[in-house]
Coordinates of C-alpha atoms and ligand atoms in Angstrom, one line a residue:
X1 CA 4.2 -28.1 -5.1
X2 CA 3.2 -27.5 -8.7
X3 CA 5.1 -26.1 -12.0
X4 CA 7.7 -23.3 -11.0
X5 CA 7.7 -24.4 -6.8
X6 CA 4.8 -22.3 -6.1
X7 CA 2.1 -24.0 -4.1
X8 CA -0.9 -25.0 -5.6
X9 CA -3.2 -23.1 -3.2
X10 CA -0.7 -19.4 -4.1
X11 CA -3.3 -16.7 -4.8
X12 CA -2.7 -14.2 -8.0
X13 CA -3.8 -10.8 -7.5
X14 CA -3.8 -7.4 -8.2
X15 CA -4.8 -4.1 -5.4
X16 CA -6.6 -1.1 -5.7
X17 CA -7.6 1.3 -3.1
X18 CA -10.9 3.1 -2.4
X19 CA -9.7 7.0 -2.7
X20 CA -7.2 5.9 -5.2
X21 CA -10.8 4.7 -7.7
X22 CA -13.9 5.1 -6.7
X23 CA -14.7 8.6 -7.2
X24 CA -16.8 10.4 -5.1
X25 CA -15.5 10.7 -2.3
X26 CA -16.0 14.6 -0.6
X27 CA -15.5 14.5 3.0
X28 CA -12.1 13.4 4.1
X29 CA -8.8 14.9 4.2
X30 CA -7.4 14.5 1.0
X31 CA -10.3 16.0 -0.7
X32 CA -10.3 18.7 1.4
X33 CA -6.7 19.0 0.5
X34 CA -7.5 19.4 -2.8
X35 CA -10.2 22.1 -2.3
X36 CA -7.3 24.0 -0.7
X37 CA -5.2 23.3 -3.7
X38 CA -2.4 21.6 -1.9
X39 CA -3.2 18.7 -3.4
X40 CA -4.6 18.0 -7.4
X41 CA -8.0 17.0 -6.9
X42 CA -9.1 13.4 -7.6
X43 CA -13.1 14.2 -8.5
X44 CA -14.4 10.8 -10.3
X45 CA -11.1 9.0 -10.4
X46 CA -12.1 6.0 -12.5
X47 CA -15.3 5.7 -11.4
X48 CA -15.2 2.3 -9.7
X49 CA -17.5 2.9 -7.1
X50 CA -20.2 2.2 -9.5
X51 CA -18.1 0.0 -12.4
X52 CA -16.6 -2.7 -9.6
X53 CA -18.3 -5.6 -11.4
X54 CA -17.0 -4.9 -15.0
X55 CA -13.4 -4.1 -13.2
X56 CA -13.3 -7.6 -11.5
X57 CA -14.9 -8.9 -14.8
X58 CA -11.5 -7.5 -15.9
X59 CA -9.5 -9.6 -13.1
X60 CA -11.1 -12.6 -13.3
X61 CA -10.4 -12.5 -17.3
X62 CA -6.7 -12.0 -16.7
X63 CA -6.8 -15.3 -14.6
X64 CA -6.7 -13.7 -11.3
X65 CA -7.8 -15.3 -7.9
X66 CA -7.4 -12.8 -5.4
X67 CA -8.0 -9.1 -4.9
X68 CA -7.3 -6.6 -2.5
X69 CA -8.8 -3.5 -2.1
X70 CA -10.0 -1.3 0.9
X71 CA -12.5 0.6 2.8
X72 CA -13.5 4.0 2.4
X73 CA -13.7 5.3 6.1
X74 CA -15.4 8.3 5.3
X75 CA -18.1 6.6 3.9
X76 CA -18.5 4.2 6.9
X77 CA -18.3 6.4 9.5
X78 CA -19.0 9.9 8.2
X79 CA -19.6 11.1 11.6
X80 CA -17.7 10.3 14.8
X81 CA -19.1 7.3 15.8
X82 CA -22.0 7.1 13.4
X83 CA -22.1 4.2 10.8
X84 CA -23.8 4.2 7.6
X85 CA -25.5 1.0 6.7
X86 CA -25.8 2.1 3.1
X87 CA -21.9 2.0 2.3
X88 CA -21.8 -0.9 4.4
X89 CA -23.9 -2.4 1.8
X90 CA -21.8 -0.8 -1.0
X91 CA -18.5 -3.4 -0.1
X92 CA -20.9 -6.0 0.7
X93 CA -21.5 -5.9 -2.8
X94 CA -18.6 -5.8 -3.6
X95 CA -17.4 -8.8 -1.4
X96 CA -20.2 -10.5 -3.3
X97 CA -18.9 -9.5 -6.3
X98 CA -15.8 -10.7 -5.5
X99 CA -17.1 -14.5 -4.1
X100 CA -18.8 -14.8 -7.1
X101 CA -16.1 -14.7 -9.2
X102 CA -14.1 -16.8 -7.1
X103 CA -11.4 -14.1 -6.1
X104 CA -10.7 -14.3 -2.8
X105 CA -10.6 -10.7 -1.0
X106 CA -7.5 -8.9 1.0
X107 CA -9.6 -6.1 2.8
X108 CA -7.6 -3.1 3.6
X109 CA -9.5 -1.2 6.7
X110 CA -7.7 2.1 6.3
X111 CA -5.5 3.0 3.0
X112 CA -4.6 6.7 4.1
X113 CA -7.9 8.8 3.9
X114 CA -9.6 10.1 6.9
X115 CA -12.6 11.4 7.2
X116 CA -12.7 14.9 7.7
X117 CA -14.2 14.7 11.5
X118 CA -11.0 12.8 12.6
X119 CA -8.7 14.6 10.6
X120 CA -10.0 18.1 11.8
X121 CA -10.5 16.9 15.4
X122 CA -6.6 16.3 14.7
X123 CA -6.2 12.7 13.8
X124 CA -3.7 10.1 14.9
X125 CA -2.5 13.5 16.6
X126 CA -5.4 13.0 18.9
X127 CA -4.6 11.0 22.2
X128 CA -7.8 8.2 21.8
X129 CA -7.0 7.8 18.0
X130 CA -5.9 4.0 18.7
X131 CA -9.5 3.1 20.2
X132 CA -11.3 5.6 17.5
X133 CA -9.4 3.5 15.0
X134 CA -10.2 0.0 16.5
X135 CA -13.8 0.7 16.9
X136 CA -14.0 1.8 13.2
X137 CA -12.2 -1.4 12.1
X138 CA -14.5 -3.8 15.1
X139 CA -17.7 -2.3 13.5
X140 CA -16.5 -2.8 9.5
X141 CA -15.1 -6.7 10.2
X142 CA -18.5 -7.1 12.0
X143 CA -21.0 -6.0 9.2
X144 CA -18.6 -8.2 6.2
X145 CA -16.3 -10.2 8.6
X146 CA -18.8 -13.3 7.3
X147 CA -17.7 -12.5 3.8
X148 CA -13.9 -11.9 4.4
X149 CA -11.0 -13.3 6.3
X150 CA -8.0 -11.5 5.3
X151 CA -7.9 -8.4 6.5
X152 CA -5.1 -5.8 7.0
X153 CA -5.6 -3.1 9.8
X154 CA -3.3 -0.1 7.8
X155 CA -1.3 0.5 5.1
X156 CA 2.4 1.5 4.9
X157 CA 2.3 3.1 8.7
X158 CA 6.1 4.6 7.6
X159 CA 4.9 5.8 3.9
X160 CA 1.8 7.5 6.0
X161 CA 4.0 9.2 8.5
X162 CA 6.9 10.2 6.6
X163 CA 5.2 12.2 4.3
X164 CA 2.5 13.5 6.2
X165 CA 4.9 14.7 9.3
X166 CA 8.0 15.0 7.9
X167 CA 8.2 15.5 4.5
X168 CA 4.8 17.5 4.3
X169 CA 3.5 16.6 1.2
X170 CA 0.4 15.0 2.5
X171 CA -1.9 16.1 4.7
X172 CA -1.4 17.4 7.5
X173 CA 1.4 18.8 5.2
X174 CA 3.8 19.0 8.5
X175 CA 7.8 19.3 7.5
X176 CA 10.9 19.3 9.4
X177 CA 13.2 21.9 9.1
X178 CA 16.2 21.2 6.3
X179 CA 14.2 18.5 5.1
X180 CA 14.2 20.3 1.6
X181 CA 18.0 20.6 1.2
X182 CA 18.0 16.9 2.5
X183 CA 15.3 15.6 -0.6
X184 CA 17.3 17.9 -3.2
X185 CA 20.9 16.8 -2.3
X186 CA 19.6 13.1 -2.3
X187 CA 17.8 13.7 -5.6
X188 CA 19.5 16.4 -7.9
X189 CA 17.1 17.8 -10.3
X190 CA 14.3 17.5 -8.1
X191 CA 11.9 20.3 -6.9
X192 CA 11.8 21.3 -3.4
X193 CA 8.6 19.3 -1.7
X194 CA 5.7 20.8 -0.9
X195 CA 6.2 24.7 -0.4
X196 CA 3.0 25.5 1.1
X197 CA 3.5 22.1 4.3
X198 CA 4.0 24.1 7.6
X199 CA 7.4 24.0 8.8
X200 CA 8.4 23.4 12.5
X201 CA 11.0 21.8 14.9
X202 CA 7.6 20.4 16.6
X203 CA 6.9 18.2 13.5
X204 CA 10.0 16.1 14.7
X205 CA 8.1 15.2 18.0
X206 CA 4.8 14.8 16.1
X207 CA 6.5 12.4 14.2
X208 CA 7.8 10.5 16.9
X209 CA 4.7 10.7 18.5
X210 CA 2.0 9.8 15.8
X211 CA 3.9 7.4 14.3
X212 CA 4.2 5.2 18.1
X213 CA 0.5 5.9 17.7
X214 CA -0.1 4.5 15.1
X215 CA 1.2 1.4 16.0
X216 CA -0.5 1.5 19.0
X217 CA -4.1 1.9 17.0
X218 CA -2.6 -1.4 14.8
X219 CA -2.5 -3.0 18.0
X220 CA -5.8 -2.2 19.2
X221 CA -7.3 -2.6 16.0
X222 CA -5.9 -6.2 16.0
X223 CA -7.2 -7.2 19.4
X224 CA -11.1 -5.6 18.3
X225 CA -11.1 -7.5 15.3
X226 CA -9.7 -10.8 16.7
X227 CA -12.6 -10.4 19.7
X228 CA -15.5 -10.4 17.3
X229 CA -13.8 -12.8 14.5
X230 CA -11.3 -15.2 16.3
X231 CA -10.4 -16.7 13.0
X232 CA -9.9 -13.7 11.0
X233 CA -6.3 -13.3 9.8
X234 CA -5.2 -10.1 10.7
X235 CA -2.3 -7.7 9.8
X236 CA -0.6 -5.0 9.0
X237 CA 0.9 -3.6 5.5
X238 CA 4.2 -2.6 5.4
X239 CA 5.9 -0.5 2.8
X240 CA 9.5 -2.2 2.6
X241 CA 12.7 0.0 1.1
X242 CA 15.0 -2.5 1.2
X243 CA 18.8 -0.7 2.1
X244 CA 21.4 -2.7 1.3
X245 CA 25.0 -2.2 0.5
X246 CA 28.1 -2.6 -1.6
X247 CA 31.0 -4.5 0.7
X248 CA 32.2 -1.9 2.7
X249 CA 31.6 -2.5 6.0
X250 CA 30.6 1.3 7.5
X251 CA 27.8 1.2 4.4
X252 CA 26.7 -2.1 5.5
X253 CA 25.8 -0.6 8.7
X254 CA 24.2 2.5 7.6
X255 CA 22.0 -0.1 5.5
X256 CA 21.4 -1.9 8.7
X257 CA 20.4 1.3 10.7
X258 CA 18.0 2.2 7.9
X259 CA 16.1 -0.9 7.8
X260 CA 15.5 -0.9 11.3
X261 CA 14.5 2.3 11.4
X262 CA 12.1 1.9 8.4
X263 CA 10.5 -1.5 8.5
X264 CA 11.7 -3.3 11.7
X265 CA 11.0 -0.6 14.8
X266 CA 7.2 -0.5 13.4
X267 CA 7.7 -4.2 13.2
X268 CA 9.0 -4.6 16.6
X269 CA 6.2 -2.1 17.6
X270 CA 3.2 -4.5 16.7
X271 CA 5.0 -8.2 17.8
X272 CA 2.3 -10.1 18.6
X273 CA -0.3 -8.6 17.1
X274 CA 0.0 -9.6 13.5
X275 CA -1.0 -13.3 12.2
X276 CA 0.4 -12.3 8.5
X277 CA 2.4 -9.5 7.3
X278 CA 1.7 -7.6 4.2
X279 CA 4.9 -6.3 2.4
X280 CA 4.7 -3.7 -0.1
X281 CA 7.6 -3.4 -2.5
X282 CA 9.0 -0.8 -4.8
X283 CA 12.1 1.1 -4.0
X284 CA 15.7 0.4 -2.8
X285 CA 18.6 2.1 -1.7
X286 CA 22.6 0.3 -2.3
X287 CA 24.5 2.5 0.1
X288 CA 27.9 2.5 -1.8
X289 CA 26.6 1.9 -5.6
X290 CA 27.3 4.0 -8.2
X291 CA 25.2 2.0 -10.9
X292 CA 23.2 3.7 -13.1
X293 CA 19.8 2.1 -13.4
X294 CA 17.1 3.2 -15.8
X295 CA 14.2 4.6 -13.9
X296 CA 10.3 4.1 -14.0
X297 CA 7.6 7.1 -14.7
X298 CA 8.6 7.5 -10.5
X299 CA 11.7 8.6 -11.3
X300 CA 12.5 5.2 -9.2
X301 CA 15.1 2.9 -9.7
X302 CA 14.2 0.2 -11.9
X303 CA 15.1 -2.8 -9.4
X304 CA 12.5 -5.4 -9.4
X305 CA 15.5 -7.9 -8.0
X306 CA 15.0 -5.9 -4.5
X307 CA 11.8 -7.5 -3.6
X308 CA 14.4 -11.1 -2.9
X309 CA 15.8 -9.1 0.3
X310 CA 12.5 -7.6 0.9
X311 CA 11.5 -10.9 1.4
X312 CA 14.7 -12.0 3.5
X313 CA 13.9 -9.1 5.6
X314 CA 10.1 -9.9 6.5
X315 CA 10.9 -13.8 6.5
X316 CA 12.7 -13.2 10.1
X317 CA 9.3 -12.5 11.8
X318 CA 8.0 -16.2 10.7
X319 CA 4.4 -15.3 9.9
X320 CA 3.1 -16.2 6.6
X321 CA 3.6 -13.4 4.0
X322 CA 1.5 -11.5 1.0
X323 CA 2.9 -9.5 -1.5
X324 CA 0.5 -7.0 -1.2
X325 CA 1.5 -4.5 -4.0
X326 CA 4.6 -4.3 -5.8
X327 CA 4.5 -2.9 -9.3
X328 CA 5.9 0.1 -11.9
X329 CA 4.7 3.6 -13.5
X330 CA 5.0 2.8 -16.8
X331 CA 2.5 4.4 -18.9
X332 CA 4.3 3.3 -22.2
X333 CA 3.7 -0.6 -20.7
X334 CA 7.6 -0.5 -22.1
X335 CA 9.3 -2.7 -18.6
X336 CA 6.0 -3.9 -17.2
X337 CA 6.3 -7.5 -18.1
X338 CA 10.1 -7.8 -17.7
X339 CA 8.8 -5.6 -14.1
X340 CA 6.8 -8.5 -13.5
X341 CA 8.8 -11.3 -14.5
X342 CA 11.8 -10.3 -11.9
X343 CA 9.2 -10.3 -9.4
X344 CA 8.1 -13.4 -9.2
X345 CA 11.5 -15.0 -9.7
X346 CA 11.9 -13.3 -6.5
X347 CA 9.0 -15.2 -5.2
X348 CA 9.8 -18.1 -6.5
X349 CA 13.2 -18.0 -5.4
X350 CA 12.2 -17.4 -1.8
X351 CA 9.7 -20.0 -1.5
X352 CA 12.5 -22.4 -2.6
X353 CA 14.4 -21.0 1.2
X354 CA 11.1 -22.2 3.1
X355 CA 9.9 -18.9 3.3
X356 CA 5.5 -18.9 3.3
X357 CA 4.9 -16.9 0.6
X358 CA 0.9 -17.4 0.1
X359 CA 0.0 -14.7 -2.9
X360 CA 0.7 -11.7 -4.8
X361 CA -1.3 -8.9 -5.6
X362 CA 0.0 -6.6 -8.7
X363 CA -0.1 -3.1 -7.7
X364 CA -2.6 -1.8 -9.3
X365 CA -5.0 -3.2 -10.9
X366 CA -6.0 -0.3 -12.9
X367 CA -4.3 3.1 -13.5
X368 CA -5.4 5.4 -10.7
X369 CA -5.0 8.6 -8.1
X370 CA -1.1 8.5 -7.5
X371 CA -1.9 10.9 -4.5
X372 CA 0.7 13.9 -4.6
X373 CA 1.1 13.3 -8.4
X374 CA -2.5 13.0 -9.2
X375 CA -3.2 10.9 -12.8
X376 CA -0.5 11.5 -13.9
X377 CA 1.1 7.9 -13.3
X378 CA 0.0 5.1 -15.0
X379 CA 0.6 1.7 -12.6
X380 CA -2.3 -0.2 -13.7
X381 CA -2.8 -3.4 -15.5
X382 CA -5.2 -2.0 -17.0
X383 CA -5.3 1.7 -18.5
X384 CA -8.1 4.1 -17.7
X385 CA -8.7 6.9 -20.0
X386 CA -10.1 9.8 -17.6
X387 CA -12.3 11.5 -20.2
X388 CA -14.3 8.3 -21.2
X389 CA -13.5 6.1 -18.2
X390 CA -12.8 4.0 -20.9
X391 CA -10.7 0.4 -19.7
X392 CA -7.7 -0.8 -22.1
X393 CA -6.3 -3.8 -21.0
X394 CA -2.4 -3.3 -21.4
X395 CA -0.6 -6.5 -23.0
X396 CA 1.6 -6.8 -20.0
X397 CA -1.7 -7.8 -18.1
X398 CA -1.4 -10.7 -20.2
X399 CA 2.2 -11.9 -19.8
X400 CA 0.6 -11.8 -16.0
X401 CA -1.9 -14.3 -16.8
X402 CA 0.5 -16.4 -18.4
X403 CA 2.5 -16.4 -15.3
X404 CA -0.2 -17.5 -13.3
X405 CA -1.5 -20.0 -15.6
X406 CA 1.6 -21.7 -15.2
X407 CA 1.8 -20.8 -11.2
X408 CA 4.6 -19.6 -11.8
X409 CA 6.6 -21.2 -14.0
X410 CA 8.7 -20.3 -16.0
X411 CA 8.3 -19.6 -19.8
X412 CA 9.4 -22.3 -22.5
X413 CA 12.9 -20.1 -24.2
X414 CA 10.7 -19.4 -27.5
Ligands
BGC501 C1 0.6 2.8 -1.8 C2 -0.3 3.1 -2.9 C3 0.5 3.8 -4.0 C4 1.7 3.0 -4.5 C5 2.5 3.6 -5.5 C6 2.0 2.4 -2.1 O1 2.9 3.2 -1.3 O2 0.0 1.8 -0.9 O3 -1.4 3.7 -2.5 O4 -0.3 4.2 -5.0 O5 2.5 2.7 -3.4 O6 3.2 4.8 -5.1

């Protein structure tokens, strides 16, 4: 163990992902979305596509030793079951890019984009999605699988479903009925969600049924790769809410029912076909508490702390765990460090319990494509003026690199 408990081999990170930066990207769903205007549209985003080596010039400067970011699928396989060798190239590149810095990569396969062929031919709707998927993710850990081990089949399978199926403000924009007066009573002073998603008793069945699916193509995905690349390390992502609860016992159970029904059925869904689990971190909900927290640029509860029982929660399945993203809208960089700071006391604190914490990856590297909200939230390490592509390093980036400088530990009191 070295300063602050952390072992000496614990990676330090931050994430991107491909729609989210690269720019350029035409012919999947959401920028079809965006054509339609149900969407804002994400045109050049920050450019990465073509600036990836003076943005991981950026993370190795601010001490970093990991990276994750994903595939485009679009740009692999823009037409069903046609590869293109050139993009294939393109994250070679950037795998390359990656080595020689000496930041090791966390490849996410598929971060929420589909190209437009699945998604018009219906998507995780359709009934051979699970082998469409786990073909895409055989052929892409078969072209860089000699440059990469970590790999993560999909991201946030609940995050994906939820809003694209139930609360319709992705595509396929699909809503249950009520679901409106639900969201407002739970957030006062909120707008109603998407007006223009399609609203039908179905979606509740769709639901059920592409989110089973979706584990299913996790599963599939997990025996393709493991086939051609036996000693990849394979997982999912999952987006953890942690629900907790004040003392009373009847909100100690609606906590319990809602984390089983957010992170442990998907969890239960993919057993045995995971070697690692991803755990995305970010909002909470204390059944019972009447607190009043400040909020991020989210209009989330400030609660760093949450990430401990986030922790507790995927600790159960005994796999070694990544932090995969966990990080604040802040534009005015005014909570990022503190943000930061609570974090890794978290991860500090759980590696203390036994629990194999290997790395962390700040969410996000740079600011970036917030999907529904467009650029208009500012999450990165790094900001990103969208008129110049111009990259400020924020001085929050630096109390990071402090951190990891000291693995860790914790600050001297000044
Ligand atoms: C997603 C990211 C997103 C972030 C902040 C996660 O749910 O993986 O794509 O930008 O949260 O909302």
């Amino acid at each position: 163990m070295a300063a602050g408990n952390f072992p000496e081999r614990f990676l330090w990170g931050a994430a991107t992902a491909s729609y989210q930066v690269e720019g350029g990207i035409e012919d999947c769903d959401w920028a079809e979305a965006a054509r339609q205007g149900r969407v804002p549209p994400c045109g050049n985003a920050c450019d990465h596509y073509h600036r990836f080596e003076e943005d991981l010039d950026i993370a190795k400067s601010l001490g970093h030793n990991c990276h994750r970011f994903s595939i485009e699928w679009a740009r692999i396989e823009p037409e069903e079951g046609k590869f293109d060798e050139r993009e294939i190239a393109h994250y070679r590149a950037v795998l390359q890019a990656l080595r020689a810095r000496k930041l090791e990569p966390f490849v996410t396969i598929w971060h929420f984009t589909l190209p437009l062929w699945f998604a018009q031919s219906g998507g995780f709707e359709r009934k051979d999605a699970p082998e469409i998927f786990a073909r895409y993710c055989a052929h892409v850990v078969g072209k860089i699988g000699d440059l990469c081990t970590h790999f993560s089949t999909i991201n946030e399978p609940m995050v994906y479903v939820s809003n694209g199926w139930r609360r319709g403000t992705w595509p396929p924009f699909r809503k249950w009925p009520f679901i409106d007066a639900f969201h407002i009573v739970r957030t006062p002073g909120e707008n109603a969600l998407n007006p223009r998603a399609v609203t039908q008793w179905k979606n509740i069945i769709r639901y059920i049924t592409v989110f089973h699916r979706v584990a299913r193509a996790h599963n599939a995905a997990y025996d393709a790769i493991k086939k051609i690349q036996p000693n990849a390390e394979v997982g999912p992502v999952v987006n953890v809410i942690l629900f907790h609860a004040d003392r009373n016992p009847l909100n100690r159970f609606f906590a319990w029912v809602m984390n089983i029904h957010w992170t442990r059925y998907f969890m239960f869904l993919v057993r045995g076909k995971y070697d690692v689990v991803g755990l995305n971190y970010y909002v909470h909900h204390k059944f019972g508490d009447t607190s009043v927290y400040d909020k991020t640029d989210m209009g989330w509860e400030v609660y760093p702390e949450g990430l401990c029982g986030a922790l507790t929660l995927i600790a159960r399945y005994k796999k070694p765990i990544y932090v995969s993203e966990a990080g604040v809208a802040d534009a005015q960089d005014r909570i990022r460090a503190s943000y930061i700071r609570s974090l890794v006391r978290c991860m500090r604190l759980s590696i203390e319990e036994g629990v194999d914490l290997r790395g962390y990856m700040y969410w996000s590297l740079l600011d970036n494509y917030e999907w529904a909200e467009g650029f208009t939230k500012r999450f990165g390490l790094v900001d990103v003026d969208y008129k110049t592509l111009a990259r400020t390093i924020r001085p929050s980036a630096y109390v990071y690199k402090e951190i990891i400088e000291r693995n860790g530990g914790v600050h001297p009191v000044r």
